[in-house]
PDB file of C-alpha atoms in Angstrom:
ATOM      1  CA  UNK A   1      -0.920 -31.308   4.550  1.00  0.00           C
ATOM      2  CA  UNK A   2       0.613 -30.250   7.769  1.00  0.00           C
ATOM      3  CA  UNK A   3       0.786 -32.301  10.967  1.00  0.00           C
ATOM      4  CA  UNK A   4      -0.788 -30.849  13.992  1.00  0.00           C
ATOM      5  CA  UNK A   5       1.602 -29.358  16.291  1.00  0.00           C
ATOM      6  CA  UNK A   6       1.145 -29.461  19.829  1.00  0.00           C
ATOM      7  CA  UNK A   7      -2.655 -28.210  20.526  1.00  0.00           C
ATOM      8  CA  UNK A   8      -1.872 -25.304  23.285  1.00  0.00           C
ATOM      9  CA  UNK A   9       0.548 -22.767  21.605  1.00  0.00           C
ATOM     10  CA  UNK A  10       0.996 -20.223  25.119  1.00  0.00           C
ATOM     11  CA  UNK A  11       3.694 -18.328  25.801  1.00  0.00           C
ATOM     12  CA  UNK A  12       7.313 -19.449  24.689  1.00  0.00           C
ATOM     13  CA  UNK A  13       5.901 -21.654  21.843  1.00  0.00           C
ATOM     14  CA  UNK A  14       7.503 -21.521  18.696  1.00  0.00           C
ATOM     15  CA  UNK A  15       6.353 -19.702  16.155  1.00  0.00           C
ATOM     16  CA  UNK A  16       3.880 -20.696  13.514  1.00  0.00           C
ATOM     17  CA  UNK A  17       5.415 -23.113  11.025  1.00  0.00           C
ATOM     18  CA  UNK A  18       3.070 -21.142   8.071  1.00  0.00           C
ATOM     19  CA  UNK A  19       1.896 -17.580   7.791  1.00  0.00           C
ATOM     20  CA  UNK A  20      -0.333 -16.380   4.638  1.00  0.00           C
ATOM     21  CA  UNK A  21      -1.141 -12.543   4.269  1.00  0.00           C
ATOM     22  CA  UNK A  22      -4.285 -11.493   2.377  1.00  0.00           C
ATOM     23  CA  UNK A  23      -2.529  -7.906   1.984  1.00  0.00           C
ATOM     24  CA  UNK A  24      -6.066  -5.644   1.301  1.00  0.00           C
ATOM     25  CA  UNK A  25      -6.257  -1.940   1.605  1.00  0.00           C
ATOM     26  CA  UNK A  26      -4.082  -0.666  -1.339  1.00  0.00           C
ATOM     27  CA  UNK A  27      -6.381   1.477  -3.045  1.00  0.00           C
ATOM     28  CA  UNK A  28      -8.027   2.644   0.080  1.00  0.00           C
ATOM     29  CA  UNK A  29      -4.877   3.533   1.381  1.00  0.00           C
ATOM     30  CA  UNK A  30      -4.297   5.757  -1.712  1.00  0.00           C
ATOM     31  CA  UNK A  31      -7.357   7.480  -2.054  1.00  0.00           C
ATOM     32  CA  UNK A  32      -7.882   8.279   1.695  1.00  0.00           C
ATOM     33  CA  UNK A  33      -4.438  10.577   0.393  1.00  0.00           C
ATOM     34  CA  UNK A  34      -5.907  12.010  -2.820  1.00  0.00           C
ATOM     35  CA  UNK A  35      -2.855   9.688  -4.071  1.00  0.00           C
ATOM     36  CA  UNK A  36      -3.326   7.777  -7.432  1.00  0.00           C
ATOM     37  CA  UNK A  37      -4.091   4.108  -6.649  1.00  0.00           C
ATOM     38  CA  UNK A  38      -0.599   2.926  -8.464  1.00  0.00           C
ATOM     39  CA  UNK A  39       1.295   4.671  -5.617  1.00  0.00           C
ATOM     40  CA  UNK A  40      -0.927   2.459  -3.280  1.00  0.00           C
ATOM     41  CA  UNK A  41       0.447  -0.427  -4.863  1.00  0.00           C
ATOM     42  CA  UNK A  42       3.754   0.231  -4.692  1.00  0.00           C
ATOM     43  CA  UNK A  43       3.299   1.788  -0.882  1.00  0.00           C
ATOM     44  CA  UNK A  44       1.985  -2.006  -0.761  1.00  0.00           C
ATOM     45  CA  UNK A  45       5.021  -3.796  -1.980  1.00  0.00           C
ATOM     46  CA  UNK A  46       6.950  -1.894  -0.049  1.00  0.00           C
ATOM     47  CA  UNK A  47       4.913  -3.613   3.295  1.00  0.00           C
ATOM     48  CA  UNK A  48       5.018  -6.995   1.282  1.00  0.00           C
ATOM     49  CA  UNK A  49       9.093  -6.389   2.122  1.00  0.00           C
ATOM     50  CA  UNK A  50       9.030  -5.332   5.346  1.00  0.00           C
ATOM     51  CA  UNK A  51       6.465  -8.637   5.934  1.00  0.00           C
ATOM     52  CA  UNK A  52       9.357 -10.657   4.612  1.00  0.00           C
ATOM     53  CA  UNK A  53      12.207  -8.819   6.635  1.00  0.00           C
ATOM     54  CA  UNK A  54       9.049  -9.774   9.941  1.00  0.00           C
ATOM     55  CA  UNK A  55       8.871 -13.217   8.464  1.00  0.00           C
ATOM     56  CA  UNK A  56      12.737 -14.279   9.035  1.00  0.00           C
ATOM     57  CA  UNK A  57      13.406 -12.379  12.288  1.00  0.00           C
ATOM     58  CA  UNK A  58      10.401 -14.445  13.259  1.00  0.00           C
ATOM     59  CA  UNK A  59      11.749 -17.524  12.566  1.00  0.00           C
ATOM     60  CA  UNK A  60       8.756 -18.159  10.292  1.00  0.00           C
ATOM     61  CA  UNK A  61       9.457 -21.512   7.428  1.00  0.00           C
ATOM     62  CA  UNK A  62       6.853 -20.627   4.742  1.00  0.00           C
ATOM     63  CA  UNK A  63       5.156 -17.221   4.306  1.00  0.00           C
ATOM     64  CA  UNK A  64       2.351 -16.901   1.654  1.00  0.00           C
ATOM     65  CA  UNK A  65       0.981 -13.377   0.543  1.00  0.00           C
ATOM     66  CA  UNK A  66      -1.968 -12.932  -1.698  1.00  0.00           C
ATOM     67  CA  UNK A  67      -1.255 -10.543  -4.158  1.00  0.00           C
ATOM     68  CA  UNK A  68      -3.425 -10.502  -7.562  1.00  0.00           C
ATOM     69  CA  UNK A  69      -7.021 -12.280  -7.283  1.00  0.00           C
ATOM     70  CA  UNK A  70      -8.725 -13.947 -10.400  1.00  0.00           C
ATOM     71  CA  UNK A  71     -11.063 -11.827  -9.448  1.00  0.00           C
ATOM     72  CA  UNK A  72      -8.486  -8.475  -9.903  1.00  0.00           C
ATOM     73  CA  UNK A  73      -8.797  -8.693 -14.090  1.00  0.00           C
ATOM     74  CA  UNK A  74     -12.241  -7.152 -13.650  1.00  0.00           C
ATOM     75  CA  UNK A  75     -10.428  -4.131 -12.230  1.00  0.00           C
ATOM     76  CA  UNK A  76      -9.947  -0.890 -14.482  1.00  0.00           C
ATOM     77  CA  UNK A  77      -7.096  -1.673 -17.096  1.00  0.00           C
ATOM     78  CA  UNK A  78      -4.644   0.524 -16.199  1.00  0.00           C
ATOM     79  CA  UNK A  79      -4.910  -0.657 -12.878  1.00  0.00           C
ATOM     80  CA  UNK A  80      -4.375  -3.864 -13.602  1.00  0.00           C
ATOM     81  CA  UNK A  81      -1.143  -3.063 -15.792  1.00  0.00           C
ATOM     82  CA  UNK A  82      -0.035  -0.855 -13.006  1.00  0.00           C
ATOM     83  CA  UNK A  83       0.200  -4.024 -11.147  1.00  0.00           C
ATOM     84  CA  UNK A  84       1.263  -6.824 -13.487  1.00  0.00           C
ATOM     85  CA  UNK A  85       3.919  -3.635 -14.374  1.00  0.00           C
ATOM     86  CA  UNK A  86       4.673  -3.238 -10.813  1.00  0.00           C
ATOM     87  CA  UNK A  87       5.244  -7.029 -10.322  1.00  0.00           C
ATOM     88  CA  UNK A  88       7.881  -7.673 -13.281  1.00  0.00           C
ATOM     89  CA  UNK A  89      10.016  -4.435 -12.009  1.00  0.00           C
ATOM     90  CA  UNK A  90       9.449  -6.175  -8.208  1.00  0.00           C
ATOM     91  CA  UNK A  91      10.775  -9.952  -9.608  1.00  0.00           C
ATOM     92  CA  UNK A  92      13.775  -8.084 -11.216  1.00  0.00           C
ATOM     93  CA  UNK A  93      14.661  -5.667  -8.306  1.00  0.00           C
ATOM     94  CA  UNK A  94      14.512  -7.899  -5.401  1.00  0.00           C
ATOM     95  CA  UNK A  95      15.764 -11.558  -6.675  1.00  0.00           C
ATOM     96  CA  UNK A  96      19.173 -10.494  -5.792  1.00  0.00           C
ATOM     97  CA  UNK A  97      18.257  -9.860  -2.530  1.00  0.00           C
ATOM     98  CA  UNK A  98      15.884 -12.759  -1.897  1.00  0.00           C
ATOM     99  CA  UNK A  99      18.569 -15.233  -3.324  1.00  0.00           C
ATOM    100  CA  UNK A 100      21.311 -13.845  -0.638  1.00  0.00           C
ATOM    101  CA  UNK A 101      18.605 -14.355   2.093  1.00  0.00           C
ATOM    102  CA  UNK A 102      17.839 -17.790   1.663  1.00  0.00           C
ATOM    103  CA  UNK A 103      14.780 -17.198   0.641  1.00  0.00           C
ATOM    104  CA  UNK A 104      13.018 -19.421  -1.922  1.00  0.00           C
ATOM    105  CA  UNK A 105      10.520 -17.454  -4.402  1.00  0.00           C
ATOM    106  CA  UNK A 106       7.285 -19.616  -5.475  1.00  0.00           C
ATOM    107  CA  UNK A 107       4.596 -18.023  -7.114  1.00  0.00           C
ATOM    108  CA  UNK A 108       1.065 -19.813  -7.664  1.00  0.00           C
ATOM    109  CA  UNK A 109      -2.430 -19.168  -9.433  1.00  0.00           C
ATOM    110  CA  UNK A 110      -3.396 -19.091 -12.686  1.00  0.00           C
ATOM    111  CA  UNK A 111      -0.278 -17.834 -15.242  1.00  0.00           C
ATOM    112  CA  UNK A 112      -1.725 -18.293 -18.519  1.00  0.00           C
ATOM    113  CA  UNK A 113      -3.158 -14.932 -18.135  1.00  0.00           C
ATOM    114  CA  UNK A 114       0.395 -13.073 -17.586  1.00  0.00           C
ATOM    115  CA  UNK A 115       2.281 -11.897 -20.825  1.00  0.00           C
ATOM    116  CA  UNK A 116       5.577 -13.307 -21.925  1.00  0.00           C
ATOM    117  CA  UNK A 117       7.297 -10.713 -20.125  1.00  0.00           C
ATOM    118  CA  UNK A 118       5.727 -11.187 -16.397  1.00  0.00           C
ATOM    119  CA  UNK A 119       5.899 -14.945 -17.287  1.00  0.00           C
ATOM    120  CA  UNK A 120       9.892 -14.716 -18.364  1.00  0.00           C
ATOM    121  CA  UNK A 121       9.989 -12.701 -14.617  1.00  0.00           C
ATOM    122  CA  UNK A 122       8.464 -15.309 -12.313  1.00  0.00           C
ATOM    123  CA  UNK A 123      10.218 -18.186 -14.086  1.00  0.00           C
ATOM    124  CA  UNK A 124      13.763 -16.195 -13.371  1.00  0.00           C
ATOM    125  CA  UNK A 125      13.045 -15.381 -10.147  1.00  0.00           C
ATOM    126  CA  UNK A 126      11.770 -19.339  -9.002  1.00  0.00           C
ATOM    127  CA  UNK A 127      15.104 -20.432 -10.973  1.00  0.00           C
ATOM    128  CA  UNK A 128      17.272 -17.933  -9.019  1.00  0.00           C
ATOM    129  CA  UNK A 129      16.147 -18.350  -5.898  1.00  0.00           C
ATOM    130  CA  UNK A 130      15.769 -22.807  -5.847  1.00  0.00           C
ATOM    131  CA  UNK A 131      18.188 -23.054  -3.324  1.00  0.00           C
ATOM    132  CA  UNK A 132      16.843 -21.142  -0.728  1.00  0.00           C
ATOM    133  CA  UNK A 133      16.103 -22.763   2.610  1.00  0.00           C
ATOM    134  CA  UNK A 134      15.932 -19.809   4.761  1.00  0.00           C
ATOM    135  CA  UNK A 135      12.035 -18.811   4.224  1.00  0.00           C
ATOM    136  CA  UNK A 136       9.628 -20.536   1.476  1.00  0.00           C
ATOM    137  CA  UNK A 137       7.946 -17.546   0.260  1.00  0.00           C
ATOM    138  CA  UNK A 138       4.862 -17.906  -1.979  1.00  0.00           C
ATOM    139  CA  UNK A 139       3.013 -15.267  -3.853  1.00  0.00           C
ATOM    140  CA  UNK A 140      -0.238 -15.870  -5.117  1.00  0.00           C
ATOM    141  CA  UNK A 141      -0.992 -14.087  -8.279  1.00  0.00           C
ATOM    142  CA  UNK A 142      -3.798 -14.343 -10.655  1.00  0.00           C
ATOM    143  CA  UNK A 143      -5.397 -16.919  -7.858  1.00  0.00           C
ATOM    144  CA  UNK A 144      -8.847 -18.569  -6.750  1.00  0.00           C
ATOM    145  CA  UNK A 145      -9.398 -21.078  -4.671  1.00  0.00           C
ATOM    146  CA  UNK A 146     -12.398 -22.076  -5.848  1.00  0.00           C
ATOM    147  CA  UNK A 147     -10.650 -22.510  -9.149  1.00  0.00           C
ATOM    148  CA  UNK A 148      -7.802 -23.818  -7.664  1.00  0.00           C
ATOM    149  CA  UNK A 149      -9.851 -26.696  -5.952  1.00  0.00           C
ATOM    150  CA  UNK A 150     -11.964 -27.281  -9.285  1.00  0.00           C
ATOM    151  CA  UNK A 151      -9.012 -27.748 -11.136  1.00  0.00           C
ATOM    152  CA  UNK A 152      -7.480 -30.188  -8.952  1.00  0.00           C
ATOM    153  CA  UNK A 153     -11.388 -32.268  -8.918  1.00  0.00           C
ATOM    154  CA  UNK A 154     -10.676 -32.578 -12.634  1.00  0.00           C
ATOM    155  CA  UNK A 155      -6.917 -33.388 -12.618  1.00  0.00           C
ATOM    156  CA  UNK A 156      -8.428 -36.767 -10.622  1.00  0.00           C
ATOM    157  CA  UNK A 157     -11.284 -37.411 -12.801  1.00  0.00           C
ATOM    158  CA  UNK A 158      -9.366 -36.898 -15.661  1.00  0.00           C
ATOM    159  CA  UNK A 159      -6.332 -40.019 -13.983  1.00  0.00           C
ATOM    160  CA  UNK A 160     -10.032 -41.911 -12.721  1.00  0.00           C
ATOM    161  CA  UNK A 161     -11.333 -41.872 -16.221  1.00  0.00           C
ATOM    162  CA  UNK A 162      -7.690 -42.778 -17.645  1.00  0.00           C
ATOM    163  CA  UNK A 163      -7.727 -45.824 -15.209  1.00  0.00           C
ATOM    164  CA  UNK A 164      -4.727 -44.012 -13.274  1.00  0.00           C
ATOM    165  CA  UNK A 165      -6.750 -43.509 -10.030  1.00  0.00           C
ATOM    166  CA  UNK A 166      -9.341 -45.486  -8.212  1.00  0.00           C
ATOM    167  CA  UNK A 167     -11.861 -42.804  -6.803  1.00  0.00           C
ATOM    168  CA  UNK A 168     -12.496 -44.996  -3.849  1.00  0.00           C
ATOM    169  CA  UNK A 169      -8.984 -44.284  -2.633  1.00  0.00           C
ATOM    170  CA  UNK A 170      -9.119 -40.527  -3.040  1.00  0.00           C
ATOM    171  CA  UNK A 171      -8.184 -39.315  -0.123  1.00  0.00           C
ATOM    172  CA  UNK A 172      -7.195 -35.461   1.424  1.00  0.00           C
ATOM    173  CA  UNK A 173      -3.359 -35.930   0.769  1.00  0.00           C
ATOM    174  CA  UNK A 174      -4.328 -37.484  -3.055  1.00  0.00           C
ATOM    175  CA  UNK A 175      -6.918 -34.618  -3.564  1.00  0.00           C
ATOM    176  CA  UNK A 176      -4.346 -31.951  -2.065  1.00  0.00           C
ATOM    177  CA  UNK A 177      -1.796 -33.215  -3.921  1.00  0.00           C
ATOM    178  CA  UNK A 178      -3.182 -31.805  -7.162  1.00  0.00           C
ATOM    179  CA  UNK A 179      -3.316 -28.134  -5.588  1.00  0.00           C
ATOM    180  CA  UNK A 180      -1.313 -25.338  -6.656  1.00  0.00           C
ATOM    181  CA  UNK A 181       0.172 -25.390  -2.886  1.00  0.00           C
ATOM    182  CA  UNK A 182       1.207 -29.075  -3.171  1.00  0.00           C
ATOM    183  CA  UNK A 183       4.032 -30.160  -1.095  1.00  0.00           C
ATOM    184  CA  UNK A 184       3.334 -26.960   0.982  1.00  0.00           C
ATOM    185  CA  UNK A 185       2.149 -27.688   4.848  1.00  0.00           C
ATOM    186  CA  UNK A 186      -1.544 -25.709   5.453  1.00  0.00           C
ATOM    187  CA  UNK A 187      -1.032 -22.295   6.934  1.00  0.00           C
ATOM    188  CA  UNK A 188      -1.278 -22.067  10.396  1.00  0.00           C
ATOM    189  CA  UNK A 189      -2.104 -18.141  10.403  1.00  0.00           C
ATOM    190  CA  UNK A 190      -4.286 -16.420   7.899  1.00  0.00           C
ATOM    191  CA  UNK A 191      -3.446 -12.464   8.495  1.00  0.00           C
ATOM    192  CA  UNK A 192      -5.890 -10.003   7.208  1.00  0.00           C
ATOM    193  CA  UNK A 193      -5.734  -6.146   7.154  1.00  0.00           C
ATOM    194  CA  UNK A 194      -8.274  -3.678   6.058  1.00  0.00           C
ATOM    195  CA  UNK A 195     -10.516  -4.688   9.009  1.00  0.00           C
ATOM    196  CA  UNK A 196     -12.442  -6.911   6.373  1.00  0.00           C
ATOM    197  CA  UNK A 197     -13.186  -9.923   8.036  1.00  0.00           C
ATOM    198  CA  UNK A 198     -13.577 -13.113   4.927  1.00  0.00           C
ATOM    199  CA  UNK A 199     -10.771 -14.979   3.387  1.00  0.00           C
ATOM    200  CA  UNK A 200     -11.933 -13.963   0.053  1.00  0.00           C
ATOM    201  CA  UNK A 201     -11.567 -17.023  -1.991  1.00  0.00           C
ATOM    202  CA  UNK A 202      -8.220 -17.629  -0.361  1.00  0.00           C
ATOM    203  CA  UNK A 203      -6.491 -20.906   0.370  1.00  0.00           C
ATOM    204  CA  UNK A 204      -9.927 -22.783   1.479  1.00  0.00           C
ATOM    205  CA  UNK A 205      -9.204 -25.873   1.235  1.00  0.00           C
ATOM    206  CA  UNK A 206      -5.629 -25.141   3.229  1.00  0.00           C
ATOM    207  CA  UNK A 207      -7.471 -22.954   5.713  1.00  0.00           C
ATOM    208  CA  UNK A 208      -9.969 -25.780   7.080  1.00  0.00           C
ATOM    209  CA  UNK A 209      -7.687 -25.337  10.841  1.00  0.00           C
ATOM    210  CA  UNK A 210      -5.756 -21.944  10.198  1.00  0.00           C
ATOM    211  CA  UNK A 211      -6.064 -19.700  12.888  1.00  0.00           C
ATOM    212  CA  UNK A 212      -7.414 -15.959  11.572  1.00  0.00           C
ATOM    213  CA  UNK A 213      -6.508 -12.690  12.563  1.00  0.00           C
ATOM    214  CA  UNK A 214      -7.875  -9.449  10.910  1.00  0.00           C
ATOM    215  CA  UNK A 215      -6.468  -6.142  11.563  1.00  0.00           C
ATOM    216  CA  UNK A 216      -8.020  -2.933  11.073  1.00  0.00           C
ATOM    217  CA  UNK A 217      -5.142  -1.131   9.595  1.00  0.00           C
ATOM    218  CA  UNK A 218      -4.291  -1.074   5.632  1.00  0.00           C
ATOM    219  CA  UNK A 219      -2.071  -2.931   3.830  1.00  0.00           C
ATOM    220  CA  UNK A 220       0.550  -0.363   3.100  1.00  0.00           C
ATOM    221  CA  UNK A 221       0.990   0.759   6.618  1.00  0.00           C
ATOM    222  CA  UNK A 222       1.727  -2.848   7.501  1.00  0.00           C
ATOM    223  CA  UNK A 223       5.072  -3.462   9.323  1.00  0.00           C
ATOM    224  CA  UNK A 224       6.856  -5.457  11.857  1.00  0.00           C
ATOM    225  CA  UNK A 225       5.278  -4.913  15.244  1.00  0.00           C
ATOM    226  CA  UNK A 226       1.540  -5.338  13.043  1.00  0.00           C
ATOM    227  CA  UNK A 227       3.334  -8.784  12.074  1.00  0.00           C
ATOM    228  CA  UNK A 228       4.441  -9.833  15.299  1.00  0.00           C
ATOM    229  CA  UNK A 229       1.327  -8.815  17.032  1.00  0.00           C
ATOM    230  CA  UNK A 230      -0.455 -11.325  15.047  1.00  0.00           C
ATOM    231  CA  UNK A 231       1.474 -14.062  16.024  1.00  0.00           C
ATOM    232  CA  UNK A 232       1.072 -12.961  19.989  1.00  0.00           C
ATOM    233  CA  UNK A 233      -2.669 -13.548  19.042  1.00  0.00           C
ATOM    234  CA  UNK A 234      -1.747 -16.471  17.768  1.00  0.00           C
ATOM    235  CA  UNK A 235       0.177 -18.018  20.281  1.00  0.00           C
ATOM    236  CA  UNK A 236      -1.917 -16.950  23.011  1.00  0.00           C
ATOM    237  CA  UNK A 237      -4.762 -19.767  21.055  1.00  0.00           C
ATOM    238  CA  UNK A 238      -5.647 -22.997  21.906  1.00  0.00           C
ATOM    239  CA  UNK A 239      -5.758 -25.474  18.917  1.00  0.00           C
ATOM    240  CA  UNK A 240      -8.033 -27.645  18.816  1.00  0.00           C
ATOM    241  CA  UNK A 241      -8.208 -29.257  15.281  1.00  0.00           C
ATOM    242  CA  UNK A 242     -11.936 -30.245  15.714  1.00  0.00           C
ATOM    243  CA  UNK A 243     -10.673 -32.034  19.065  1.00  0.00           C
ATOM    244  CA  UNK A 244     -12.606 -32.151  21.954  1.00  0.00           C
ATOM    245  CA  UNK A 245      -9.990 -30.597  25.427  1.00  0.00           C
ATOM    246  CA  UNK A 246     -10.761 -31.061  28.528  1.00  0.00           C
TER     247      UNK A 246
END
């Protein structure tokens, strides 16, 4: 859980500390060019990059980007290996390059449903990039939150039941702890493009005091100034954390 930094952001404040990306408008993005959706995709990783590039100029700590739902299976099949295709070439062609950056690769949501091969990928690319301290960057593939928080309700009554855990002194940290972003601080931004304006079963528990920002543009024509305009938004905010000012 992160600690509340101080309440008024305004001008000259430091950037925030944690910035996730629900990155929406691939397909849209694609078919508003009489493209195939794939080369939406890949338009979109190519944003997911220049995000990252944004990120560290920023002087951002942790960036999160949602990538792959639990809800994205239901999606046409080639589709779906387009992207799980698209992902394993991604983890191989830009591990290099994330390890010389200092940046540290995490990937979280649900990988029992990934094939050997995209499983061999992400377990590489965590491995090669440990040591990175420059930017935390977490991908969230083949995740819910809903899940995510159901899950982590039955990794405690499973320890309650096993005498491990007293359920009287559950608390947030205890319960968070037993997330897929544990050890992570909550994000402090939640970017959305598209011009949708939900969270989509993303990071709800993490979210309860992130600030949100949806932007009408799509995913794939995402780039710096789109990134630092968000956190101009964002610094211009008063924070309240449920706190009553003035």
């Amino acid at each position: 859980m992160s600690s509340h930094p101080a309440l008024k952001a305004g001008a000259g404040a430091p950037p925030p500390r944690h910035v996730a990306v629900i990155m929406d408008g691939n397909r849209r993005w694609a078919q508003a060019r009489g493209l195939p959706v794939a080369l939406g995709h890949r338009a979109g990783a190519d944003a997911a990059r220049r995000t990252i590039e944004a990120a560290m100029k920023a002087g951002v700590s942790w960036l999160t980007l949602f990538a792959f739902s639990s809800e994205n299976w239901g999606r046409p099949a080639d589709e779906v290996q387009e992207l799980t295709t698209l992902l394993r070439h991604y983890l191989r062609a830009e591990v290099a390059q994330l390890s010389r950056e200092g940046v540290r690769l995490r990937v979280i949501g649900d990988r029992a449903r990934f094939g050997e091969d995209t499983l061999k990928a992400i377990d590489a690319a965590e491995e090669r990039t440990a040591g990175g301290a420059r930017l935390n960057l977490t991908v969230a593939l083949s995740y819910g939150a809903r899940a995510e928080i159901l899950s982590a309700a039955r990794a405690a009554a499973v320890a309650a039941a096993r005498g491990e855990l007293d359920p009287e002194k559950l608390d947030e940290a205890a319960f968070a702890s037993r997330l897929f972003t544990a050890g992570m601080p909550d994000p402090d931004l939640i970017i959305r493009t598209s011009g949708e304006q939900r969270l989509s079963n993303f990071l709800l528990w993490q979210a309860a005091y992130a600030e949100l920002v949806f932007l009408p543009g799509l995913w794939p024509d995402f780039g710096a100034t789109d990134f630092q305009a968000a956190l101009t938004d964002y610094a211009a905010r008063e924070r309240r954390f449920g706190a009553r000012i003035g």
